[in-house]
Short mmCIF file of C-alpha atoms in Angstrom, two decimals:
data_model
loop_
_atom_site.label_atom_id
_atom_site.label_comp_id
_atom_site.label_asym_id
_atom_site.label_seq_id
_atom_site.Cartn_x
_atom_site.Cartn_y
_atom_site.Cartn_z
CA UNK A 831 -119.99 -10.40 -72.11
CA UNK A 832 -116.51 -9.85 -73.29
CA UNK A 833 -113.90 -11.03 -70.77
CA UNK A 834 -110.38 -12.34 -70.05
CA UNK A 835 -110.58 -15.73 -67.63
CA UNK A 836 -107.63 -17.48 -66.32
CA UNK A 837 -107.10 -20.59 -64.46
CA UNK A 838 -109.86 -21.06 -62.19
CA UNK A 839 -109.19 -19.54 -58.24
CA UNK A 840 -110.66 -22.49 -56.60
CA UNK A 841 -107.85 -24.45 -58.56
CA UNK A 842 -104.88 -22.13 -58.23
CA UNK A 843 -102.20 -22.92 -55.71
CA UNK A 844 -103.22 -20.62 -52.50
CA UNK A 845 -100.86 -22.92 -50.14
CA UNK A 846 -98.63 -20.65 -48.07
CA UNK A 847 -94.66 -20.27 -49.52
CA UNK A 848 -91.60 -19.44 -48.58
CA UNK A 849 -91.19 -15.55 -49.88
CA UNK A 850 -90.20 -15.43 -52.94
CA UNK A 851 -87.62 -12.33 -52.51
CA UNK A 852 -85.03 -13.63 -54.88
CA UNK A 853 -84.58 -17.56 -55.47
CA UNK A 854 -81.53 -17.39 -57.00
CA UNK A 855 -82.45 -15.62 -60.08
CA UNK A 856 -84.05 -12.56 -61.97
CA UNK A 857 -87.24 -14.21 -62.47
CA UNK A 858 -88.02 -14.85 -58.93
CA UNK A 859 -88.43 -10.52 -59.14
CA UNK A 860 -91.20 -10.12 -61.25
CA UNK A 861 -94.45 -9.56 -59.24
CA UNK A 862 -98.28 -7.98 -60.14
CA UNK A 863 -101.29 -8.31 -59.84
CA UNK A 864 -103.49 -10.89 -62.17
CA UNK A 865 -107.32 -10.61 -61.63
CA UNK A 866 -110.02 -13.46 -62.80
CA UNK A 867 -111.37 -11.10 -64.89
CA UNK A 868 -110.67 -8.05 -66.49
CA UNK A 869 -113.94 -6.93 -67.40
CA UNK A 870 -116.83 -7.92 -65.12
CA UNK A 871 -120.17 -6.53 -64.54
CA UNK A 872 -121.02 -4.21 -61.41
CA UNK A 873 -121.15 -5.76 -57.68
CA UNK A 874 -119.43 -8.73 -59.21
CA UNK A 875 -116.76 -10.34 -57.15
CA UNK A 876 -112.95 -9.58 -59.23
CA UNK A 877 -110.82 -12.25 -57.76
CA UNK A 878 -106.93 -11.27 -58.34
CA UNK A 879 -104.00 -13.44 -56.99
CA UNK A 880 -100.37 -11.75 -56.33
CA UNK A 881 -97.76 -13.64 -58.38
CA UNK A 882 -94.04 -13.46 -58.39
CA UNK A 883 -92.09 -15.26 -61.10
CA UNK A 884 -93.08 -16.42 -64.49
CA UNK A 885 -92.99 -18.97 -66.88
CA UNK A 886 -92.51 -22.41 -64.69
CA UNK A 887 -91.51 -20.43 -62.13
CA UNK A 888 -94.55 -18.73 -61.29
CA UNK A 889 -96.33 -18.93 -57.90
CA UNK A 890 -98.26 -17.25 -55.31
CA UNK A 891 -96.69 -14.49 -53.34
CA UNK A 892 -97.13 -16.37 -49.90
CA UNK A 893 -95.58 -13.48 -47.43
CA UNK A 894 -97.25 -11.87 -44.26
CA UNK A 895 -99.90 -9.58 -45.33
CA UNK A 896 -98.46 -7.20 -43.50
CA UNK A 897 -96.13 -6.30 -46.27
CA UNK A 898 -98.75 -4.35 -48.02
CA UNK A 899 -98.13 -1.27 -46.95
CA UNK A 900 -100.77 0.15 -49.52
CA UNK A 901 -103.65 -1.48 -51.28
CA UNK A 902 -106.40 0.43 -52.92
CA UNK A 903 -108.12 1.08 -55.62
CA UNK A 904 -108.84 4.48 -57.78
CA UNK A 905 -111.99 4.97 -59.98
CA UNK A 906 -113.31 8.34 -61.64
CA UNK A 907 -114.36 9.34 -58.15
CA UNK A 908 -111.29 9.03 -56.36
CA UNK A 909 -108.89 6.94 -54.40
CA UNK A 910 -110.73 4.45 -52.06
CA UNK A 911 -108.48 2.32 -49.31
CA UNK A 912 -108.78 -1.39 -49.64
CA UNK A 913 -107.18 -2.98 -47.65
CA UNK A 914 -110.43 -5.11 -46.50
CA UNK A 915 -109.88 -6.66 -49.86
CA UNK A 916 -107.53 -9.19 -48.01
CA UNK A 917 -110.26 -10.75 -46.48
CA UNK A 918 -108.24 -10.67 -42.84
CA UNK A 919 -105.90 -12.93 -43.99
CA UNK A 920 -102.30 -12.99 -42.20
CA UNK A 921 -100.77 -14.89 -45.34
CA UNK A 922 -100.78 -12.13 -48.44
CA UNK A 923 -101.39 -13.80 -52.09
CA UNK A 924 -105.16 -13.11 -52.58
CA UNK A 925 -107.40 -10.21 -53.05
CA UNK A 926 -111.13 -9.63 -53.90
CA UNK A 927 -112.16 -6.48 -55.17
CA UNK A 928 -115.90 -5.14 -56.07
CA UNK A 929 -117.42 -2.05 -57.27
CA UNK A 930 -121.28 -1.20 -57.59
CA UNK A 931 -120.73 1.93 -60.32
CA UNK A 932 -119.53 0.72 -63.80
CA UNK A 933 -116.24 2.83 -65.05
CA UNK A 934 -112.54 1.56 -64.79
CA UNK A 935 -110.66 1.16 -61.92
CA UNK A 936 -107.64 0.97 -60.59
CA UNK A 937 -105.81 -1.79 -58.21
CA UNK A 938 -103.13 -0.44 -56.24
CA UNK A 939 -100.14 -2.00 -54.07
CA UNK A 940 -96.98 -0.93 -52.46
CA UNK A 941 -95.51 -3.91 -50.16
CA UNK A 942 -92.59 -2.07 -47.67
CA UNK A 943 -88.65 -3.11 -48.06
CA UNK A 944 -86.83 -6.25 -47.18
CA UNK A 945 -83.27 -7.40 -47.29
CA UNK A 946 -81.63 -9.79 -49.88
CA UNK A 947 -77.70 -11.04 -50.67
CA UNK A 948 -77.01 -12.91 -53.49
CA UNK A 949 -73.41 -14.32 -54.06
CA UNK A 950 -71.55 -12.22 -56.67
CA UNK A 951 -71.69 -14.22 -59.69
CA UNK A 952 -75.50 -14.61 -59.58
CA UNK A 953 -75.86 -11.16 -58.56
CA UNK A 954 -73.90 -9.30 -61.89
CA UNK A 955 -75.76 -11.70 -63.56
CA UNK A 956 -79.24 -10.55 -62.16
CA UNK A 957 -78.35 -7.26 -62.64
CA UNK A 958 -77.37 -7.61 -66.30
CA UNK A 959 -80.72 -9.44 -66.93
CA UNK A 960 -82.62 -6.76 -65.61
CA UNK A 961 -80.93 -3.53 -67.14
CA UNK A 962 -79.89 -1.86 -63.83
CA UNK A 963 -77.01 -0.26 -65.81
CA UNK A 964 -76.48 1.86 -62.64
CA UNK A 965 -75.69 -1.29 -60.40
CA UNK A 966 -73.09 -2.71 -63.16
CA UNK A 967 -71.50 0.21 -63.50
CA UNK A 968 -71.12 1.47 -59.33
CA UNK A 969 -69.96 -2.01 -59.01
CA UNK A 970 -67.29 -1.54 -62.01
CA UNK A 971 -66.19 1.64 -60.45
CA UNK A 972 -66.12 0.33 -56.80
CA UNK A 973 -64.13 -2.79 -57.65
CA UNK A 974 -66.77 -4.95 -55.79
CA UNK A 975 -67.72 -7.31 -58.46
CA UNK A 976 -66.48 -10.02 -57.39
CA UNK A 977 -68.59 -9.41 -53.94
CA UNK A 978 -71.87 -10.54 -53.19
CA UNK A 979 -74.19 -8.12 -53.69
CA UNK A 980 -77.18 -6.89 -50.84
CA UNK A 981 -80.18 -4.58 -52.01
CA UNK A 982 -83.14 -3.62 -50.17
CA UNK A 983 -86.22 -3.98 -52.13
CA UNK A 984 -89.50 -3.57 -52.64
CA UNK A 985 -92.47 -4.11 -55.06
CA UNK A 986 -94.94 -2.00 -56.16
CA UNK A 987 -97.93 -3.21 -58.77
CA UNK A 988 -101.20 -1.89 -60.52
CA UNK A 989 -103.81 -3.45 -62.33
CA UNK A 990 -106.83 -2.03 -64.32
CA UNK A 991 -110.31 -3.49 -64.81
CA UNK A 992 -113.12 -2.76 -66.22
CA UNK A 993 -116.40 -2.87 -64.57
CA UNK A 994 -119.65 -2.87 -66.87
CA UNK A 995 -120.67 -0.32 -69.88
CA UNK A 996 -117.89 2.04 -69.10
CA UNK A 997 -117.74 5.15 -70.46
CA UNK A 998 -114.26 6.14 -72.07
CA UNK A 999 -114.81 10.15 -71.15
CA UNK A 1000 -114.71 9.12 -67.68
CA UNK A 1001 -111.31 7.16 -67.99
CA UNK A 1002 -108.57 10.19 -67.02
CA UNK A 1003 -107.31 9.18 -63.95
CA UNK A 1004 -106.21 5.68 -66.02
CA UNK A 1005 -103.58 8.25 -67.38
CA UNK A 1006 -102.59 10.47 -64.55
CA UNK A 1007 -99.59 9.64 -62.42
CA UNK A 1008 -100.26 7.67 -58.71
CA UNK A 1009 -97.43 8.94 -57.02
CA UNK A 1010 -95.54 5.56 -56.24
CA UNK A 1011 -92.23 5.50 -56.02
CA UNK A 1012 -91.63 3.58 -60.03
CA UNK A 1013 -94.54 3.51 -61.63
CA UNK A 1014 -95.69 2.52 -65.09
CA UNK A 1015 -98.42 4.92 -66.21
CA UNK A 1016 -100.25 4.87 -69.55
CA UNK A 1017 -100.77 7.15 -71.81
CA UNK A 1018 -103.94 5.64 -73.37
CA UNK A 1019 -106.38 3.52 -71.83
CA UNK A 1020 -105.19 -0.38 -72.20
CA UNK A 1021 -108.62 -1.36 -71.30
CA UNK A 1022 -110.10 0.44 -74.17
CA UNK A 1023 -107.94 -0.85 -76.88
CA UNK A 1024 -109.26 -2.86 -79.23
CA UNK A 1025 -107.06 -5.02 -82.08
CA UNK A 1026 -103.55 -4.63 -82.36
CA UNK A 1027 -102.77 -0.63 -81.46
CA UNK A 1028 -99.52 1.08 -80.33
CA UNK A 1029 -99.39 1.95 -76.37
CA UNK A 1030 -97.76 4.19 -75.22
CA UNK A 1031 -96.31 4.36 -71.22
CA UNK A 1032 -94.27 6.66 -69.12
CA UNK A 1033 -92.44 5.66 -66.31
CA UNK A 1034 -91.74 7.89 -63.19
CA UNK A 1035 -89.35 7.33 -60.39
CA UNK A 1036 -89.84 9.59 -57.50
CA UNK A 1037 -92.40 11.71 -59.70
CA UNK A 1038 -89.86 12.27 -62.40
CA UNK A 1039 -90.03 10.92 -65.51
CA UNK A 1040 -87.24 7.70 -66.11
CA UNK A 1041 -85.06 7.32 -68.98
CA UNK A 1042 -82.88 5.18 -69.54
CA UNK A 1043 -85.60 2.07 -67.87
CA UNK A 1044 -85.99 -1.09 -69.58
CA UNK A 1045 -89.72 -1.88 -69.47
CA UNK A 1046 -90.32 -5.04 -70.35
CA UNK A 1047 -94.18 -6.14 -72.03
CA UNK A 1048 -95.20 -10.12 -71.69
CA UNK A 1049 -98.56 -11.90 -72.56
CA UNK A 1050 -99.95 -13.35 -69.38
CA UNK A 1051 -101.38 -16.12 -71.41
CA UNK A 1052 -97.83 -17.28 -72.17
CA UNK A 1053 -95.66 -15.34 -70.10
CA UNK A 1054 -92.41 -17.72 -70.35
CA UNK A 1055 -90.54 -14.85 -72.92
CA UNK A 1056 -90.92 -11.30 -73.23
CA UNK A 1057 -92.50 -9.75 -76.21
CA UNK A 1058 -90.49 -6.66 -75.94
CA UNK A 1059 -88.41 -4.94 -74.08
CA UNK A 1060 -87.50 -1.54 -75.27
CA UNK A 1061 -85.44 1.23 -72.53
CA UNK A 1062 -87.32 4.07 -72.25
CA UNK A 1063 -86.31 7.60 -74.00
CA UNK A 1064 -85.00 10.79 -72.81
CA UNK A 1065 -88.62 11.62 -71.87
CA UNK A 1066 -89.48 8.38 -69.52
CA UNK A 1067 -91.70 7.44 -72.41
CA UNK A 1068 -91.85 3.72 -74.44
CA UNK A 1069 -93.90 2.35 -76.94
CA UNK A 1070 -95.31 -1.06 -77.52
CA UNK A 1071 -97.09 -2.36 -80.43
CA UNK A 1072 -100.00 -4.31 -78.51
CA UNK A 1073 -100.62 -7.83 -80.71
CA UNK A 1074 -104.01 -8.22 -80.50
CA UNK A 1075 -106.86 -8.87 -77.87
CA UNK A 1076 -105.14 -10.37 -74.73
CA UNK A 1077 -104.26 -9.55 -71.14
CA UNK A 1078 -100.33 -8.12 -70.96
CA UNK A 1079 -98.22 -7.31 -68.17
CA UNK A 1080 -95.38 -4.56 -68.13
CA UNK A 1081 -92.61 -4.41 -65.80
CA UNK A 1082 -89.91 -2.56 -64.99
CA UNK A 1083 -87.12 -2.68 -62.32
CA UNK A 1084 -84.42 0.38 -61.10
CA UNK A 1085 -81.79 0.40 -58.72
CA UNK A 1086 -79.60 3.16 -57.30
CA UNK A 1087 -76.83 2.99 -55.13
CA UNK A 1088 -76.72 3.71 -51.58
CA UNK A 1089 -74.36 5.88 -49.39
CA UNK A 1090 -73.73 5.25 -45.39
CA UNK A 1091 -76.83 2.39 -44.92
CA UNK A 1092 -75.28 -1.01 -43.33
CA UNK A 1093 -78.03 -3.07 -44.54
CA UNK A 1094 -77.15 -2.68 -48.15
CA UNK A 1095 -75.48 -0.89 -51.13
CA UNK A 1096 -78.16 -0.68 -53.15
CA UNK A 1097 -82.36 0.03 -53.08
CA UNK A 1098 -84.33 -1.72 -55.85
CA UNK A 1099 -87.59 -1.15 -56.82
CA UNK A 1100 -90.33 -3.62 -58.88
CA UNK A 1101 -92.87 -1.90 -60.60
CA UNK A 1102 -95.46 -3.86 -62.72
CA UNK A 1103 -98.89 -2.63 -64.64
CA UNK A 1104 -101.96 -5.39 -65.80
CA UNK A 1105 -104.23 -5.09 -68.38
CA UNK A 1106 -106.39 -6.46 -70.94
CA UNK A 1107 -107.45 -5.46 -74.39
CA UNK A 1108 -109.91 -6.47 -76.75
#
């Protein structure tokens, strides 16, 4: 059976951690969902752990569960809630899924906002690493660059697996738009690819296509440098030449400024989508 297996679960740091919200740097933003496997059989368990970081600086996302404000998953039939997939645990970072019907699903999570400052400096540069052109240039035009600089954020993440002899005709809602906030959505099946092919993605913020995004594609296997990182067109839509069999993760971050809230100026959103392909 043809999957994609990463460092064993029983071996994988589960110890509880400080959350992870921002560390100093960009790379303490990038968060999704990794399962065991991509491609198991039916009723088997699909392990996943909930990672922020990358590179060395990868690790657990050890906050309250009660972050997740949505977990669930979405196969041919449907959106099912799973939250149960937690296993009652108060510490987020883990999640076991399992379906009984082969097809491909879905993993879905929205976690709700939090607060973060970061001192200017490393604030312009977090924003320059991460594209949010909008942030640079409100800060340009207010004169604040040279203060620090509070967002309220919050992550949102997908994954797709496959589950058995799946049939591709049954694979639509793979394509079809969520409905979170920024979301990466497909317009092929990853899971289906075979070889190096040519993906396709939209990305919508608030149900409207996003231009202008930078959406960033990394192998999981070695996930230390990007493998591209093209902005997305007029239409929302990038393309990325997939290398080869592997399991890849896309991300994507956008800001906007915000009028009249004392928490913050701005609201930032993380957005990530998991896949293999064979």
């Amino acid at each position: 059976m043809w999957f994609w297996r990463f460092r064993s679960l029983r071996t994988a740091c589960l110890s509880v951690s400080l959350a992870l919200a921002f560390a100093g740097s960009a790379e303490a933003h990038d968060f999704w969902l990794q399962p065991e496997h991509f491609h198991v059989e039916p009723s088997a368990n699909i392990d996943t752990l909930m990672y922020v970081g990358h590179g060395a600086d990868r690790q657990t996302w050890g906050v309250a569960a009660s972050r997740i404000t949505t977990l669930r998953t979405i196969g041919a039939a449907g959106a099912v809630d799973a939250r149960t997939a937690l296993g009652g645990r108060d510490v987020a970072g883990q999640a076991t899924f399992r379906f009984a019907e082969p097809g491909f699903y879905i993993f879905a999570l929205e976690s709700s906002e939090a607060v973060s400052t970061l001192p200017s400096a490393p604030f312009q540069a977090y924003a320059r690493d991460e594209g949010l052109t909008a942030v640079l240039r409100h800060r340009q035009q207010a004169r604040t660059t040279r203060r620090e600089g509070r967002e309220i954020y919050s992550r949102r993440a997908k994954a797709i697996v496959q589950v058995g002899s799946a049939d591709e005709t049954t694979s639509a809602h793979i394509t079809r738009p969520l409905g979170l906030t920024l979301e990466i959505v497909p317009e092929r099946n990853p899971s289906a690819l075979t070889g190096a092919q040519r993906l396709p993605v939209l990305v919508y913020y608030r149900g409207t296509p996003l231009p202008g995004a930078r959406v960033t594609l990394t192998n999981l296997l070695d996930d230390a440098h990007a493998l591209a990182a093209p902005r997305t067109d007029r239409n929302g839509r990038a393309v990325f030449a997939i290398p080869g069999a592997g399991a890849y993760l896309l991300n994507v971050v956008w800001s906007r400024p915000l009028e009249g809230d004392p928490r913050a100026e701005y609201e930032t959103i993380f957005s990530s989508l998991t896949f293999a392909t064979r």
